[in-house]
mmCIF file of C-alpha atoms in Angstrom:
data_model
loop_
_atom_site.group_PDB
_atom_site.id
_atom_site.type_symbol
_atom_site.label_atom_id
_atom_site.label_comp_id
_atom_site.label_asym_id
_atom_site.label_seq_id
_atom_site.Cartn_x
_atom_site.Cartn_y
_atom_site.Cartn_z
ATOM 1 C CA MET A 1026 9.756 28.550 -20.430
ATOM 2 C CA ARG A 1027 12.473 27.963 -18.336
ATOM 3 C CA ARG A 1028 10.123 26.667 -15.365
ATOM 4 C CA ALA A 1029 8.233 24.356 -17.845
ATOM 5 C CA ARG A 1030 11.324 22.809 -19.014
ATOM 6 C CA ARG A 1031 12.648 22.138 -15.596
ATOM 7 C CA ALA A 1032 9.057 21.053 -14.930
ATOM 8 C CA ALA A 1033 9.198 18.407 -17.797
ATOM 9 C CA PHE A 1034 12.811 17.274 -16.587
ATOM 10 C CA LEU A 1035 11.554 16.568 -13.019
ATOM 11 C CA ALA A 1036 8.444 14.760 -14.264
ATOM 12 C CA ALA A 1037 10.488 12.472 -16.443
ATOM 13 C CA SER A 1038 12.856 11.709 -13.457
ATOM 14 C CA CYS A 1039 10.273 11.280 -11.070
ATOM 15 C CA LEU A 1040 8.553 8.413 -13.452
ATOM 16 C CA ALA A 1041 11.775 6.795 -13.830
ATOM 17 C CA SER A 1042 12.393 6.670 -10.205
ATOM 18 C CA LEU A 1043 8.688 6.395 -8.427
ATOM 19 C CA SER A 1044 10.164 4.787 -5.313
ATOM 20 C CA LEU A 1045 12.103 7.923 -4.305
ATOM 21 C CA GLY A 1046 10.531 9.353 -1.671
ATOM 22 C CA GLY A 1047 9.959 12.978 -1.854
ATOM 23 C CA CYS A 1048 9.626 13.097 -5.325
ATOM 24 C CA GLN A 1049 6.201 14.550 -5.436
ATOM 25 C CA ASP A 1050 7.086 17.243 -2.866
ATOM 26 C CA LEU A 1051 9.996 18.536 -4.851
ATOM 27 C CA PHE A 1052 7.770 18.326 -7.969
ATOM 28 C CA ASN A 1053 5.189 20.746 -6.149
ATOM 29 C CA ALA A 1054 8.110 22.826 -4.791
ATOM 30 C CA ILE A 1055 9.552 23.690 -8.149
ATOM 31 C CA LEU A 1056 6.137 24.370 -9.533
ATOM 32 C CA HIS A 1057 5.372 26.652 -6.427
ATOM 33 C CA SER A 1058 2.287 24.856 -5.632
ATOM 34 C CA PRO A 1059 0.906 25.598 -2.013
ATOM 35 C CA ALA A 1060 0.328 21.401 -1.806
ATOM 36 C CA PRO A 1061 0.500 19.428 1.412
ATOM 37 C CA VAL A 1062 4.031 17.876 2.121
ATOM 38 C CA GLY A 1063 4.554 14.608 2.997
ATOM 39 C CA VAL A 1064 1.085 13.005 2.159
ATOM 40 C CA GLU A 1065 0.978 9.477 3.414
ATOM 41 C CA ALA A 1066 -1.659 6.957 3.464
ATOM 42 C CA SER A 1067 -1.292 3.700 5.791
ATOM 43 C CA ASP A 1068 -0.555 0.801 3.958
ATOM 44 C CA GLY A 1069 -1.812 -2.443 5.842
ATOM 45 C CA ASP A 1070 -1.380 -1.011 9.317
ATOM 46 C CA TYR A 1071 -5.192 -1.247 10.351
ATOM 47 C CA PRO A 1072 -7.808 -3.948 9.607
ATOM 48 C CA ASP A 1073 -10.482 -1.866 8.472
ATOM 49 C CA ARG A 1074 -9.108 1.732 7.915
ATOM 50 C CA ILE A 1075 -6.665 3.875 6.298
ATOM 51 C CA SER A 1076 -4.901 6.840 8.039
ATOM 52 C CA VAL A 1077 -3.779 9.582 6.452
ATOM 53 C CA SER A 1078 -1.433 12.271 7.269
ATOM 54 C CA TRP A 1079 0.515 15.174 6.002
ATOM 55 C CA SER A 1080 2.326 18.503 6.884
ATOM 56 C CA ALA A 1081 1.217 22.112 6.126
ATOM 57 C CA PRO A 1082 2.280 23.344 2.857
ATOM 58 C CA ASP A 1083 5.568 25.256 2.433
ATOM 59 C CA LEU A 1084 4.366 28.895 2.318
ATOM 60 C CA SER A 1085 7.584 30.559 2.939
ATOM 61 C CA ASP A 1086 8.504 31.676 -0.489
ATOM 62 C CA GLU A 1087 7.783 35.438 -1.200
ATOM 63 C CA SER A 1088 4.892 34.443 -3.737
ATOM 64 C CA TRP A 1089 2.950 33.523 -0.671
ATOM 65 C CA ASP A 1090 3.345 36.319 1.457
ATOM 66 C CA GLY A 1091 0.906 36.564 3.859
ATOM 67 C CA ALA A 1092 -1.349 33.615 2.362
ATOM 68 C CA GLU A 1093 -2.419 31.011 4.967
ATOM 69 C CA VAL A 1094 -4.433 27.660 4.827
ATOM 70 C CA SER A 1095 -8.058 28.232 5.402
ATOM 71 C CA TYR A 1096 -8.741 24.469 5.249
ATOM 72 C CA TYR A 1097 -7.940 21.033 3.763
ATOM 73 C CA GLU A 1098 -9.958 18.555 1.669
ATOM 74 C CA VAL A 1099 -9.254 15.049 1.537
ATOM 75 C CA GLU A 1100 -10.535 12.725 -1.427
ATOM 76 C CA TRP A 1101 -10.260 9.023 -2.115
ATOM 77 C CA SER A 1102 -11.500 6.337 -4.565
ATOM 78 C CA TRP A 1103 -11.172 2.952 -5.214
ATOM 79 C CA GLU A 1104 -12.567 0.187 -7.939
ATOM 80 C CA GLY A 1105 -16.091 0.608 -6.371
ATOM 81 C CA GLY A 1106 -16.497 4.134 -5.771
ATOM 82 C CA SER A 1107 -15.422 7.197 -4.164
ATOM 83 C CA GLY A 1108 -15.522 9.609 -1.016
ATOM 84 C CA SER A 1109 -14.297 12.655 0.120
ATOM 85 C CA SER A 1110 -14.480 14.974 3.419
ATOM 86 C CA SER A 1111 -13.434 18.792 3.210
ATOM 87 C CA HIS A 1112 -13.437 21.597 5.760
ATOM 88 C CA LEU A 1113 -10.532 19.740 7.675
ATOM 89 C CA TYR A 1114 -8.407 21.820 10.206
ATOM 90 C CA SER A 1115 -5.844 19.414 11.167
ATOM 91 C CA THR A 1116 -3.077 17.271 9.270
ATOM 92 C CA SER A 1117 -4.476 13.908 9.540
ATOM 93 C CA TYR A 1118 -7.905 12.102 8.614
ATOM 94 C CA THR A 1119 -9.101 8.467 8.911
ATOM 95 C CA ILE A 1120 -10.824 6.788 6.225
ATOM 96 C CA SER A 1121 -13.271 4.570 7.954
ATOM 97 C CA SER A 1122 -15.039 0.890 7.185
ATOM 98 C CA VAL A 1123 -12.859 0.270 3.925
ATOM 99 C CA ALA A 1124 -12.422 -2.897 2.530
ATOM 100 C CA GLU A 1125 -9.633 -5.138 3.116
ATOM 101 C CA ALA A 1126 -6.836 -5.294 0.612
ATOM 102 C CA GLU A 1127 -8.396 -3.098 -1.613
ATOM 103 C CA GLU A 1128 -5.998 0.023 -3.173
ATOM 104 C CA TYR A 1129 -7.321 3.317 -2.190
ATOM 105 C CA TYR A 1130 -6.228 6.513 -3.963
ATOM 106 C CA VAL A 1131 -6.079 9.612 -1.868
ATOM 107 C CA THR A 1132 -5.577 13.275 -2.412
ATOM 108 C CA VAL A 1133 -5.132 15.978 0.072
ATOM 109 C CA ALA A 1134 -5.883 19.513 -1.051
ATOM 110 C CA ALA A 1135 -4.673 22.687 0.682
ATOM 111 C CA HIS A 1136 -7.104 25.495 0.204
ATOM 112 C CA LEU A 1137 -5.765 29.174 0.900
ATOM 113 C CA ASP A 1138 -7.477 32.405 1.896
ATOM 114 C CA THR A 1139 -6.414 33.676 -1.410
ATOM 115 C CA GLY A 1140 -8.440 31.270 -3.255
ATOM 116 C CA GLU A 1141 -5.495 28.918 -4.597
ATOM 117 C CA THR A 1142 -5.481 25.188 -4.499
ATOM 118 C CA GLY A 1143 -2.440 22.838 -4.193
ATOM 119 C CA SER A 1144 -2.957 19.097 -3.790
ATOM 120 C CA ALA A 1145 -0.586 15.858 -3.600
ATOM 121 C CA SER A 1146 -1.637 12.208 -3.495
ATOM 122 C CA ASP A 1147 -0.890 8.731 -2.112
ATOM 123 C CA SER A 1148 -2.340 5.268 -2.036
ATOM 124 C CA GLY A 1149 -3.205 3.160 0.571
ATOM 125 C CA PHE A 1150 -5.128 0.065 1.909
ATOM 126 C CA ALA A 1151 -6.352 -1.902 4.896
ATOM 127 C CA MET A 1152 -5.303 -5.513 5.657
ATOM 128 C CA ASP A 1153 -6.343 -7.844 8.345
ATOM 129 C CA ALA A 1154 -4.037 -10.674 7.881
ATOM 130 C CA GLU A 1155 -3.598 -13.819 10.231
ATOM 131 C CA LYS A 1156 -0.301 -14.745 10.939
ATOM 132 C CA LEU A 1157 1.112 -17.783 9.370
ATOM 133 C CA VAL A 1158 3.791 -19.772 10.923
ATOM 134 C CA TRP A 1159 6.088 -22.580 9.476
ATOM 135 C CA ALA A 1160 6.127 -25.010 12.339
ATOM 136 C CA SER A 1161 7.908 -28.380 12.075
ATOM 137 C CA GLY A 1162 6.129 -30.766 10.275
ATOM 138 C CA GLY A 1163 3.627 -28.274 8.883
ATOM 139 C CA SER A 1164 0.912 -25.805 10.261
ATOM 140 C CA SER A 1165 -3.019 -26.616 9.533
ATOM 141 C CA TYR A 1166 -5.292 -23.764 8.871
ATOM 142 C CA THR A 1167 -9.056 -23.799 8.279
ATOM 143 C CA ILE A 1168 -10.690 -20.892 6.039
ATOM 144 C CA SER A 1169 -13.516 -20.196 4.147
ATOM 145 C CA GLY A 1170 -13.006 -19.139 0.691
ATOM 146 C CA GLU A 1171 -10.252 -16.889 1.099
ATOM 147 C CA ARG A 1172 -7.977 -15.481 3.602
ATOM 148 C CA TRP A 1173 -5.154 -12.991 3.731
ATOM 149 C CA TYR A 1174 -1.890 -13.875 5.955
ATOM 150 C CA GLU A 1175 1.357 -12.165 7.148
ATOM 151 C CA THR A 1176 4.353 -14.319 7.214
ATOM 152 C CA MET A 1177 8.079 -14.596 7.037
ATOM 153 C CA LEU A 1178 9.748 -16.237 3.953
ATOM 154 C CA GLN A 1179 13.411 -16.906 3.116
ATOM 155 C CA GLU A 1180 15.000 -16.731 -0.235
ATOM 156 C CA GLY A 1181 16.195 -20.225 -1.157
ATOM 157 C CA PHE A 1182 13.604 -22.082 0.706
ATOM 158 C CA SER A 1183 10.622 -23.872 -0.800
ATOM 159 C CA TYR A 1184 7.147 -23.216 0.336
ATOM 160 C CA ARG A 1185 4.471 -25.749 -0.040
ATOM 161 C CA PHE A 1186 0.639 -25.659 0.489
ATOM 162 C CA ALA A 1187 -1.469 -28.969 0.575
ATOM 163 C CA PHE A 1188 -5.340 -28.458 0.619
ATOM 164 C CA SER A 1189 -8.052 -30.774 1.338
ATOM 165 C CA ALA A 1190 -9.877 -30.390 -2.017
ATOM 166 C CA THR A 1191 -7.855 -27.767 -4.072
ATOM 167 C CA GLY A 1192 -6.453 -24.238 -3.578
ATOM 168 C CA SER A 1193 -4.340 -21.426 -4.870
ATOM 169 C CA VAL A 1194 -1.646 -18.956 -2.956
ATOM 170 C CA ALA A 1195 -0.610 -15.885 -4.053
ATOM 171 C CA PHE A 1196 2.361 -14.087 -2.807
ATOM 172 C CA TYR A 1197 2.801 -9.946 -2.015
ATOM 173 C CA PRO A 1198 5.621 -8.136 -0.353
ATOM 174 C CA TYR A 1199 4.952 -6.878 2.940
ATOM 175 C CA GLU A 1200 2.836 -3.451 2.747
ATOM 176 C CA SER A 1201 2.119 -3.971 -0.778
ATOM 177 C CA LEU A 1202 -0.366 -4.918 -3.045
ATOM 178 C CA ASP A 1203 1.811 -5.994 -5.912
ATOM 179 C CA GLU A 1204 1.529 -9.517 -6.676
ATOM 180 C CA LEU A 1205 5.085 -11.245 -6.466
ATOM 181 C CA HIS A 1206 3.950 -14.451 -7.913
ATOM 182 C CA SER A 1207 0.925 -16.882 -8.120
ATOM 183 C CA ILE A 1208 0.172 -20.385 -8.229
ATOM 184 C CA GLY A 1209 -3.265 -21.524 -9.791
ATOM 185 C CA SER A 1210 -5.778 -24.025 -8.290
ATOM 186 C CA ALA A 1211 -4.062 -27.470 -7.393
ATOM 187 C CA ASN A 1212 -4.336 -29.835 -4.387
ATOM 188 C CA ALA A 1213 -0.672 -28.858 -3.695
ATOM 189 C CA VAL A 1214 1.247 -25.903 -4.596
ATOM 190 C CA THR A 1215 4.710 -25.058 -4.178
ATOM 191 C CA TRP A 1216 6.900 -21.976 -4.563
ATOM 192 C CA ASN A 1217 10.508 -21.951 -4.504
ATOM 193 C CA CYS A 1218 11.056 -18.681 -2.825
ATOM 194 C CA ASP A 1219 13.380 -16.149 -4.999
ATOM 195 C CA GLU A 1220 12.505 -12.923 -3.202
ATOM 196 C CA GLU A 1221 14.274 -11.397 -0.282
ATOM 197 C CA GLY A 1222 11.482 -9.094 0.609
ATOM 198 C CA GLU A 1223 11.643 -6.328 3.228
ATOM 199 C CA GLY A 1224 12.635 -7.660 6.616
ATOM 200 C CA SER A 1225 11.840 -11.283 4.826
ATOM 201 C CA LYS A 1226 7.896 -10.368 5.353
ATOM 202 C CA PHE A 1227 5.400 -10.991 2.897
ATOM 203 C CA TYR A 1228 1.580 -11.449 2.432
ATOM 204 C CA LEU A 1229 0.032 -14.695 1.207
ATOM 205 C CA ARG A 1230 -3.558 -14.624 -0.232
ATOM 206 C CA VAL A 1231 -4.912 -18.295 0.052
ATOM 207 C CA SER A 1232 -8.088 -19.205 -1.519
ATOM 208 C CA ALA A 1233 -9.562 -22.685 -1.383
ATOM 209 C CA SER A 1234 -12.645 -24.603 -2.482
ATOM 210 C CA GLY A 1235 -14.755 -26.751 -0.126
ATOM 211 C CA TYR A 1236 -16.345 -25.838 3.102
ATOM 212 C CA PRO A 1237 -14.787 -25.493 5.452
ATOM 213 C CA ALA A 1238 -11.107 -25.845 3.624
ATOM 214 C CA THR A 1239 -8.263 -26.794 5.293
ATOM 215 C CA PHE A 1240 -4.611 -26.501 4.267
ATOM 216 C CA THR A 1241 -1.243 -27.375 5.779
ATOM 217 C CA ALA A 1242 1.592 -25.121 5.250
ATOM 218 C CA SER A 1243 5.345 -26.554 5.419
ATOM 219 C CA CYS A 1244 8.808 -25.405 4.142
ATOM 220 C CA ASP A 1245 12.034 -27.093 3.444
ATOM 221 C CA TYR A 1246 15.442 -25.719 2.738
ATOM 222 C CA GLY A 1247 17.087 -26.013 -0.768
ATOM 223 C CA PHE A 1248 14.372 -25.720 -3.719
ATOM 224 C CA GLY A 1249 12.067 -29.054 -3.446
ATOM 225 C CA PHE A 1250 10.972 -31.661 -1.341
#
């Protein structure tokens, strides 16, 4: 009963603070789950794959005396399907040929020689983003349909996208697919940046009509042109 109350309290705390690292590992430790520790899926580090890494479960507790990991199993899912790989004996795995900018939910399970299993999860994605620079007088780009960019944005600056036809822009924090702001289809769109960003880095998802479509990206200090 005491363990259940502690687990319920911890679950509520973790849900209230999902950004805190190690919360899942702490939860598994209190539940005495033989789960892999520090499961981490890469966020935009590669253009077409996701690297998953973890550490062996902590089996130092007397309840696991003599137990060993027999093998690991990695399962992943995304909006369009799922996949898995079992009987892994290393503490890393690469999910290959993944779709760009698609969130993948990854679970790593440790199977013990006692027959017991513990698991932990993370999410990750692949990103093949082109660098977008803010040159004096603007920078011109040509795309077909949609393109992702990596760029630096400064809070307090105004950013303008002028399209040859019409287009739209969505802004995301670097290494994240959680949309911050989006601007609907128009000949020109502007965002007055009110976000700091981690290291001032951001992703941009630019969509444009026409083939080929072109746009010019320019910035100006002080909210407005």
